[in-house]
Rosetta silent file (secondary structure, phi, psi, omega in degrees, C-alpha in Angstrom):
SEQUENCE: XXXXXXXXXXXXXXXXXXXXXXXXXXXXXXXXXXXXXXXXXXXXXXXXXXXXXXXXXXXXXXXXX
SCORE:     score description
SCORE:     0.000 S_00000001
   1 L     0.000  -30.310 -175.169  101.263   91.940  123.512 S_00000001
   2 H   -61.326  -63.358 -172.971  103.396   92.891  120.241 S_00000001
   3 H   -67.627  -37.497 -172.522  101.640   90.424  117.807 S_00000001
   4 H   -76.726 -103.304  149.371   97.961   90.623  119.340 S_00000001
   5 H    77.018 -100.404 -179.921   98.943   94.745  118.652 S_00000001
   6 H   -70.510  -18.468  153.459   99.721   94.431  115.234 S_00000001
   7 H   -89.362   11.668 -168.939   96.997   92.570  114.737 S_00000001
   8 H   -94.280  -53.435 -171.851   94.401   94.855  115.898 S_00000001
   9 H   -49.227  -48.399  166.906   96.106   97.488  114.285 S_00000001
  10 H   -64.252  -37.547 -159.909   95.848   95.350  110.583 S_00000001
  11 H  -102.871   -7.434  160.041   92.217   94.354  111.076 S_00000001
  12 H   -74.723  -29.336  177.977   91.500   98.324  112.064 S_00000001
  13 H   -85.786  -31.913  150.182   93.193   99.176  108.476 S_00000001
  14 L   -59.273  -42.899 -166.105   91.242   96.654  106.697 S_00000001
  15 L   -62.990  -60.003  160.907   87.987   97.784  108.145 S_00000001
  16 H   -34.210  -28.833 -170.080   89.055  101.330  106.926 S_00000001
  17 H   -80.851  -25.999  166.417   89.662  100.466  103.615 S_00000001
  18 H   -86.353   48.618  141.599   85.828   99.552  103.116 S_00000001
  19 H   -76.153  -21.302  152.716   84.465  102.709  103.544 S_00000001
  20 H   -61.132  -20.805  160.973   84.173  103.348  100.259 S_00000001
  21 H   -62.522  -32.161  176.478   81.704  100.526  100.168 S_00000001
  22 H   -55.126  -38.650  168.269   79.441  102.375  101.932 S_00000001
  23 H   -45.478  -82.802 -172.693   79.390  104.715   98.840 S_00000001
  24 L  -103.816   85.650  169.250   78.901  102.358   95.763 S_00000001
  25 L   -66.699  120.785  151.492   77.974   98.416   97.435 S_00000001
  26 L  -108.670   99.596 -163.585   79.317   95.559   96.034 S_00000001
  27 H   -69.755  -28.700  168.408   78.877   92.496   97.734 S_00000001
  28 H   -49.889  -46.629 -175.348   81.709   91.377   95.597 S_00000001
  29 H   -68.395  -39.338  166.547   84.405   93.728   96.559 S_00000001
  30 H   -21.126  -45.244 -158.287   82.405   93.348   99.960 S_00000001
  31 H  -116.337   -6.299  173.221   83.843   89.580  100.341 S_00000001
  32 H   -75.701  -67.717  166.073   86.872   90.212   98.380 S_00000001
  33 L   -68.535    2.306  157.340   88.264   92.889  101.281 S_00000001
  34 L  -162.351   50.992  148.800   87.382   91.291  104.087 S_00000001
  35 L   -82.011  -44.866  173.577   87.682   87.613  103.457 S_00000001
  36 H   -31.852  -45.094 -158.127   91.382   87.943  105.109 S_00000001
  37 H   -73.380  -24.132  176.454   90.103   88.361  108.374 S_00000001
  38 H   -79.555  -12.974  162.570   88.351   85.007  108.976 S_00000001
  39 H   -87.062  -29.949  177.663   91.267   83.146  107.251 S_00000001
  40 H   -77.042  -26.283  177.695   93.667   84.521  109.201 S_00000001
  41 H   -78.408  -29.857 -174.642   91.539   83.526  112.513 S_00000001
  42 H   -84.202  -60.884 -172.958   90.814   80.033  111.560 S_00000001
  43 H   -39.104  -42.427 -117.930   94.444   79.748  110.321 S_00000001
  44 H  -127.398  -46.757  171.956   96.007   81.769  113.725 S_00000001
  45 H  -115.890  -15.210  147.748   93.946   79.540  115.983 S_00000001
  46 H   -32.807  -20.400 -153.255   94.105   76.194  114.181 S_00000001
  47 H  -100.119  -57.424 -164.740   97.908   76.694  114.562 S_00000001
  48 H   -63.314  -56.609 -171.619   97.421   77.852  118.408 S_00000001
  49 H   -58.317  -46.305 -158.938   94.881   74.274  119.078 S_00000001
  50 H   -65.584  -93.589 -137.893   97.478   71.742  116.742 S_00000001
  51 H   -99.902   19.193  152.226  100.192   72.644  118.368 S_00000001
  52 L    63.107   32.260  167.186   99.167   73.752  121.929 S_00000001
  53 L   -43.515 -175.166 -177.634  101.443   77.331  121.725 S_00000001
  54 L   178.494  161.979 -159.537  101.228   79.151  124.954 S_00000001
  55 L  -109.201  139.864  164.503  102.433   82.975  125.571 S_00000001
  56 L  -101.758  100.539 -165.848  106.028   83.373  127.336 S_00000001
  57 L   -73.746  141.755 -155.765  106.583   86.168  129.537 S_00000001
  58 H   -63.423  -26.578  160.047  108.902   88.259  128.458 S_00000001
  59 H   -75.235    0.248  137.580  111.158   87.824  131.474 S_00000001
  60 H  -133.403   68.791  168.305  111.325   84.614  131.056 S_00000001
  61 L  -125.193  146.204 -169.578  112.794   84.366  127.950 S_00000001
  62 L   -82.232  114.587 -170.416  116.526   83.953  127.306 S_00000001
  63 L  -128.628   17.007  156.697  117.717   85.863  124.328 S_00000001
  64 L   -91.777  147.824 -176.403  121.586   85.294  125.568 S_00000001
  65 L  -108.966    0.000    0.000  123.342   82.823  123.812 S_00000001
């Protein structure tokens, strides 16, 4: 729940930061501030499909050593 979270939280703080676009429009700055988010999703789930990840519940993972 922590990382899907923080990532809501980052892609709500991007979206803020173009409001100023609404103001003056630039399709440049336009694709400049919010090119991150579709590289981080093709990156974020290329990663999850290669290597078949799966979510752990937090009880049962072992943080004694």
């Amino acid at each position: 729940m922590g990382p899907i979270l923080s990532t809501l939280i980052c892609i709500m703080i991007i979206l803020e930061k173009g409001v100023e676009l609404t103001i003056d429009f630039n399709w440049y700055e336009l694709l400049i501030t919010y090119s991150c988010i579709p590289i981080f999703l093709i990156l974020f789930l290329g990663y999850k499909l290669k290597h078949h990840t799966k979510l752990i519940p937090l009880n049962d993972v072992n943080i004694k050593k």
